[in-house]
């Protein structure tokens, strides 16, 4: 390496480090003064644009040439994004996932991420093709429009989620938006690559069927690879003891996840889907075989890496404002933004209406509108468009950058006022019994089967219980299989014993009837100790209560969640953790 190259790289790293430091202080002041209406992503984009603008001015002044290395370094590099910046972001997203609410809404999330993305892709792609055919906008080939429809359908509501976290919005709303965005990126990338593979093939119905088949193969293959590697990793930690060197646990989890990401990409699968599955499994199984210090370190390291990578991504987006030679088509930009909004509405509202027919807790209309408003575009779309070649490439790059900046600044910046105008905090989601539930509830065997699928509301469960159908029958098949077979195989620590689960379940079910007497007399303490009833080796502290609340002390690391209710136990750094829920 020559001395000039050394100086060049040192200068770039200094500028990048300075941007991160400045951003940290800005975030600190935003949080200190509760300026939640200013998303971090907008600030980061502004910093990148400022740096790029200064470089552009220095070029005009003759300090640097247009092709200088300093100016070239500001160009958004799609390879850098997909191989270096994206994996840490996706790993942290999966590892820090709120599993309870994610899996409680998993069907809805998958429907929005898969079918919603497909709907948006076809509305944008076909819409642009029709507008081009009639000469309203710049004409682009049909397959190029479909490719563009796939990439621009990748949502990235980072600004919205930051506001959600600051305001502590409903877990249902937060998880629907977050879960969709995590899976949507993977689906959008797979669709993009699928249509790209057929770019040189004349379009026909057969080609479309083959494209959808390839999409299915890539998706299933990626998820399968992530599941196999994730479970193998969990079993490795289950049988080996790394507690004497906790740092090895952190290094192994991260290295195995990243290696699997690169293997998936090398096999032309979706690295995003693979690393997402591995990180979710690492959280659900592997972390229970790790030491407390390793779990804490892994969570903090993944969050730090994700913060740095996200900052770099948005800074690059801002720098792209001045770093590229743009070809601007106002009609194409306006048409794209309009079709993106139409596509978003066409997948959020109809799919929600369909899902509400089967959901125990229906998604309120205000939540639906906020979900529609959260359809921001981001770095994934911009990174994908950079790989497009041809005469229309520059125009598509400019259009994508404009759409990204428009949605992040306009939609992201207006999220807080929109939440306040709609009074989202006042929205309550109550379980409702549907007409078909009333009819099918008369058949106990049918209703028990529907309940295992999560398709009966709490009122139906209570009515069935009154009719002699035990609520324990309503535990989902997946939960039962997971607790009986998967957790003992892939975890070192085990969940609460079945007898204790039954105790807490009964107490939770009778909380309304017990509330008046508990408020007056309190709940008598019950000492529950490990034994044949609870399972050998399991130790639990006393069950006690007063003032309308029940507390249960259980071994730290244990997890328990009664059907249809939030988790009652939280992890603790000590030997025991408390389960507590109100009876009133």
PDB file of N, CA and C in Angstrom, residues 432-470:
ATOM      1  N   UNK A 432     -63.348 -10.673  20.004  1.00  0.00           N
ATOM      2  CA  UNK A 432     -64.736 -10.736  19.580  1.00  0.00           C
ATOM      3  C   UNK A 432     -65.035 -12.121  19.030  1.00  0.00           C
ATOM      4  N   UNK A 433     -66.236 -12.595  19.325  1.00  0.00           N
ATOM      5  CA  UNK A 433     -66.654 -13.878  18.788  1.00  0.00           C
ATOM      6  C   UNK A 433     -67.333 -13.661  17.443  1.00  0.00           C
ATOM      7  N   UNK A 434     -66.873 -14.409  16.460  1.00  0.00           N
ATOM      8  CA  UNK A 434     -67.451 -14.301  15.125  1.00  0.00           C
ATOM      9  C   UNK A 434     -68.685 -15.202  15.003  1.00  0.00           C
ATOM     10  N   UNK A 435     -69.463 -15.003  13.965  1.00  0.00           N
ATOM     11  CA  UNK A 435     -70.688 -15.769  13.772  1.00  0.00           C
ATOM     12  C   UNK A 435     -70.398 -17.257  13.662  1.00  0.00           C
ATOM     13  N   UNK A 436     -69.347 -17.608  12.899  1.00  0.00           N
ATOM     14  CA  UNK A 436     -69.058 -19.028  12.711  1.00  0.00           C
ATOM     15  C   UNK A 436     -68.604 -19.669  14.023  1.00  0.00           C
ATOM     16  N   UNK A 437     -68.041 -18.851  14.942  1.00  0.00           N
ATOM     17  CA  UNK A 437     -67.649 -19.396  16.240  1.00  0.00           C
ATOM     18  C   UNK A 437     -68.885 -19.812  17.031  1.00  0.00           C
ATOM     19  N   UNK A 438     -69.910 -18.982  16.974  1.00  0.00           N
ATOM     20  CA  UNK A 438     -71.136 -19.280  17.700  1.00  0.00           C
ATOM     21  C   UNK A 438     -71.744 -20.584  17.205  1.00  0.00           C
ATOM     22  N   UNK A 439     -71.680 -20.795  15.886  1.00  0.00           N
ATOM     23  CA  UNK A 439     -72.251 -22.007  15.297  1.00  0.00           C
ATOM     24  C   UNK A 439     -71.410 -23.231  15.638  1.00  0.00           C
ATOM     25  N   UNK A 440     -70.088 -23.096  15.447  1.00  0.00           N
ATOM     26  CA  UNK A 440     -69.209 -24.249  15.634  1.00  0.00           C
ATOM     27  C   UNK A 440     -68.956 -24.569  17.099  1.00  0.00           C
ATOM     28  N   UNK A 441     -69.212 -23.606  17.974  1.00  0.00           N
ATOM     29  CA  UNK A 441     -68.940 -23.821  19.383  1.00  0.00           C
ATOM     30  C   UNK A 441     -69.811 -24.940  19.948  1.00  0.00           C
ATOM     31  N   UNK A 442     -70.936 -25.221  19.294  1.00  0.00           N
ATOM     32  CA  UNK A 442     -71.823 -26.269  19.780  1.00  0.00           C
ATOM     33  C   UNK A 442     -71.191 -27.643  19.664  1.00  0.00           C
ATOM     34  N   UNK A 443     -70.234 -27.800  18.749  1.00  0.00           N
ATOM     35  CA  UNK A 443     -69.527 -29.071  18.592  1.00  0.00           C
ATOM     36  C   UNK A 443     -68.193 -28.977  19.324  1.00  0.00           C
ATOM     37  N   UNK A 444     -68.026 -29.710  20.418  1.00  0.00           N
ATOM     38  CA  UNK A 444     -66.835 -29.573  21.253  1.00  0.00           C
ATOM     39  C   UNK A 444     -65.571 -30.005  20.526  1.00  0.00           C
ATOM     40  N   UNK A 445     -65.653 -31.086  19.755  1.00  0.00           N
ATOM     41  CA  UNK A 445     -64.453 -31.583  19.070  1.00  0.00           C
ATOM     42  C   UNK A 445     -63.996 -30.596  18.007  1.00  0.00           C
ATOM     43  N   UNK A 446     -64.962 -30.047  17.259  1.00  0.00           N
ATOM     44  CA  UNK A 446     -64.616 -29.074  16.219  1.00  0.00           C
ATOM     45  C   UNK A 446     -64.048 -27.808  16.843  1.00  0.00           C
ATOM     46  N   UNK A 447     -64.694 -27.318  17.909  1.00  0.00           N
ATOM     47  CA  UNK A 447     -64.227 -26.076  18.530  1.00  0.00           C
ATOM     48  C   UNK A 447     -62.861 -26.259  19.171  1.00  0.00           C
ATOM     49  N   UNK A 448     -62.601 -27.447  19.729  1.00  0.00           N
ATOM     50  CA  UNK A 448     -61.275 -27.692  20.314  1.00  0.00           C
ATOM     51  C   UNK A 448     -60.195 -27.658  19.241  1.00  0.00           C
ATOM     52  N   UNK A 449     -60.515 -28.231  18.072  1.00  0.00           N
ATOM     53  CA  UNK A 449     -59.537 -28.209  16.976  1.00  0.00           C
ATOM     54  C   UNK A 449     -59.289 -26.783  16.492  1.00  0.00           C
ATOM     55  N   UNK A 450     -60.367 -26.001  16.342  1.00  0.00           N
ATOM     56  CA  UNK A 450     -60.208 -24.608  15.909  1.00  0.00           C
ATOM     57  C   UNK A 450     -59.421 -23.802  16.938  1.00  0.00           C
ATOM     58  N   UNK A 451     -59.640 -24.091  18.203  1.00  0.00           N
ATOM     59  CA  UNK A 451     -58.914 -23.356  19.242  1.00  0.00           C
ATOM     60  C   UNK A 451     -57.430 -23.650  19.194  1.00  0.00           C
ATOM     61  N   UNK A 452     -57.075 -24.889  18.869  1.00  0.00           N
ATOM     62  CA  UNK A 452     -55.648 -25.229  18.768  1.00  0.00           C
ATOM     63  C   UNK A 452     -54.992 -24.455  17.643  1.00  0.00           C
ATOM     64  N   UNK A 453     -55.784 -24.094  16.646  1.00  0.00           N
ATOM     65  CA  UNK A 453     -55.252 -23.285  15.554  1.00  0.00           C
ATOM     66  C   UNK A 453     -55.301 -21.798  15.885  1.00  0.00           C
ATOM     67  N   UNK A 454     -55.817 -21.451  17.060  1.00  0.00           N
ATOM     68  CA  UNK A 454     -55.887 -20.046  17.453  1.00  0.00           C
ATOM     69  C   UNK A 454     -57.016 -19.290  16.788  1.00  0.00           C
ATOM     70  N   UNK A 455     -58.078 -20.007  16.362  1.00  0.00           N
ATOM     71  CA  UNK A 455     -59.149 -19.365  15.599  1.00  0.00           C
ATOM     72  C   UNK A 455     -60.414 -19.129  16.420  1.00  0.00           C
ATOM     73  N   UNK A 456     -60.369 -19.368  17.731  1.00  0.00           N
ATOM     74  CA  UNK A 456     -61.512 -19.073  18.577  1.00  0.00           C
ATOM     75  C   UNK A 456     -61.141 -17.987  19.570  1.00  0.00           C
ATOM     76  N   UNK A 457     -62.052 -17.070  19.821  1.00  0.00           N
ATOM     77  CA  UNK A 457     -61.774 -15.957  20.718  1.00  0.00           C
ATOM     78  C   UNK A 457     -61.867 -16.391  22.174  1.00  0.00           C
ATOM     79  N   UNK A 458     -61.428 -15.489  23.087  1.00  0.00           N
ATOM     80  CA  UNK A 458     -61.421 -15.811  24.504  1.00  0.00           C
ATOM     81  C   UNK A 458     -62.836 -16.057  25.023  1.00  0.00           C
ATOM     82  N   UNK A 459     -63.829 -15.309  24.488  1.00  0.00           N
ATOM     83  CA  UNK A 459     -65.197 -15.544  24.924  1.00  0.00           C
ATOM     84  C   UNK A 459     -65.629 -16.968  24.619  1.00  0.00           C
ATOM     85  N   UNK A 460     -65.218 -17.463  23.439  1.00  0.00           N
ATOM     86  CA  UNK A 460     -65.575 -18.825  23.062  1.00  0.00           C
ATOM     87  C   UNK A 460     -64.902 -19.822  23.986  1.00  0.00           C
ATOM     88  N   UNK A 461     -63.641 -19.542  24.329  1.00  0.00           N
ATOM     89  CA  UNK A 461     -62.924 -20.441  25.236  1.00  0.00           C
ATOM     90  C   UNK A 461     -63.635 -20.498  26.585  1.00  0.00           C
ATOM     91  N   UNK A 462     -64.067 -19.342  27.087  1.00  0.00           N
ATOM     92  CA  UNK A 462     -64.742 -19.299  28.378  1.00  0.00           C
ATOM     93  C   UNK A 462     -66.084 -20.022  28.305  1.00  0.00           C
ATOM     94  N   UNK A 463     -66.800 -19.830  27.182  1.00  0.00           N
ATOM     95  CA  UNK A 463     -68.094 -20.502  27.042  1.00  0.00           C
ATOM     96  C   UNK A 463     -67.902 -22.013  26.936  1.00  0.00           C
ATOM     97  N   UNK A 464     -66.862 -22.427  26.204  1.00  0.00           N
ATOM     98  CA  UNK A 464     -66.585 -23.850  26.086  1.00  0.00           C
ATOM     99  C   UNK A 464     -66.183 -24.438  27.429  1.00  0.00           C
ATOM    100  N   UNK A 465     -65.404 -23.676  28.210  1.00  0.00           N
ATOM    101  CA  UNK A 465     -64.991 -24.154  29.526  1.00  0.00           C
ATOM    102  C   UNK A 465     -66.218 -24.369  30.407  1.00  0.00           C
ATOM    103  N   UNK A 466     -67.173 -23.451  30.295  1.00  0.00           N
ATOM    104  CA  UNK A 466     -68.404 -23.589  31.066  1.00  0.00           C
ATOM    105  C   UNK A 466     -69.212 -24.795  30.605  1.00  0.00           C
ATOM    106  N   UNK A 467     -68.980 -25.200  29.349  1.00  0.00           N
ATOM    107  CA  UNK A 467     -69.711 -26.340  28.790  1.00  0.00           C
ATOM    108  C   UNK A 467     -68.990 -27.657  29.032  1.00  0.00           C
ATOM    109  N   UNK A 468     -67.823 -27.598  29.678  1.00  0.00           N
ATOM    110  CA  UNK A 468     -67.102 -28.829  29.987  1.00  0.00           C
ATOM    111  C   UNK A 468     -65.862 -29.064  29.168  1.00  0.00           C
ATOM    112  N   UNK A 469     -65.521 -28.178  28.220  1.00  0.00           N
ATOM    113  CA  UNK A 469     -64.296 -28.319  27.441  1.00  0.00           C
ATOM    114  C   UNK A 469     -63.178 -27.621  28.196  1.00  0.00           C
ATOM    115  N   UNK A 470     -62.144 -28.337  28.576  1.00  0.00           N
ATOM    116  CA  UNK A 470     -61.074 -27.776  29.391  1.00  0.00           C
ATOM    117  C   UNK A 470     -60.208 -26.828  28.576  1.00  0.00           C
TER     118      UNK A 470
END
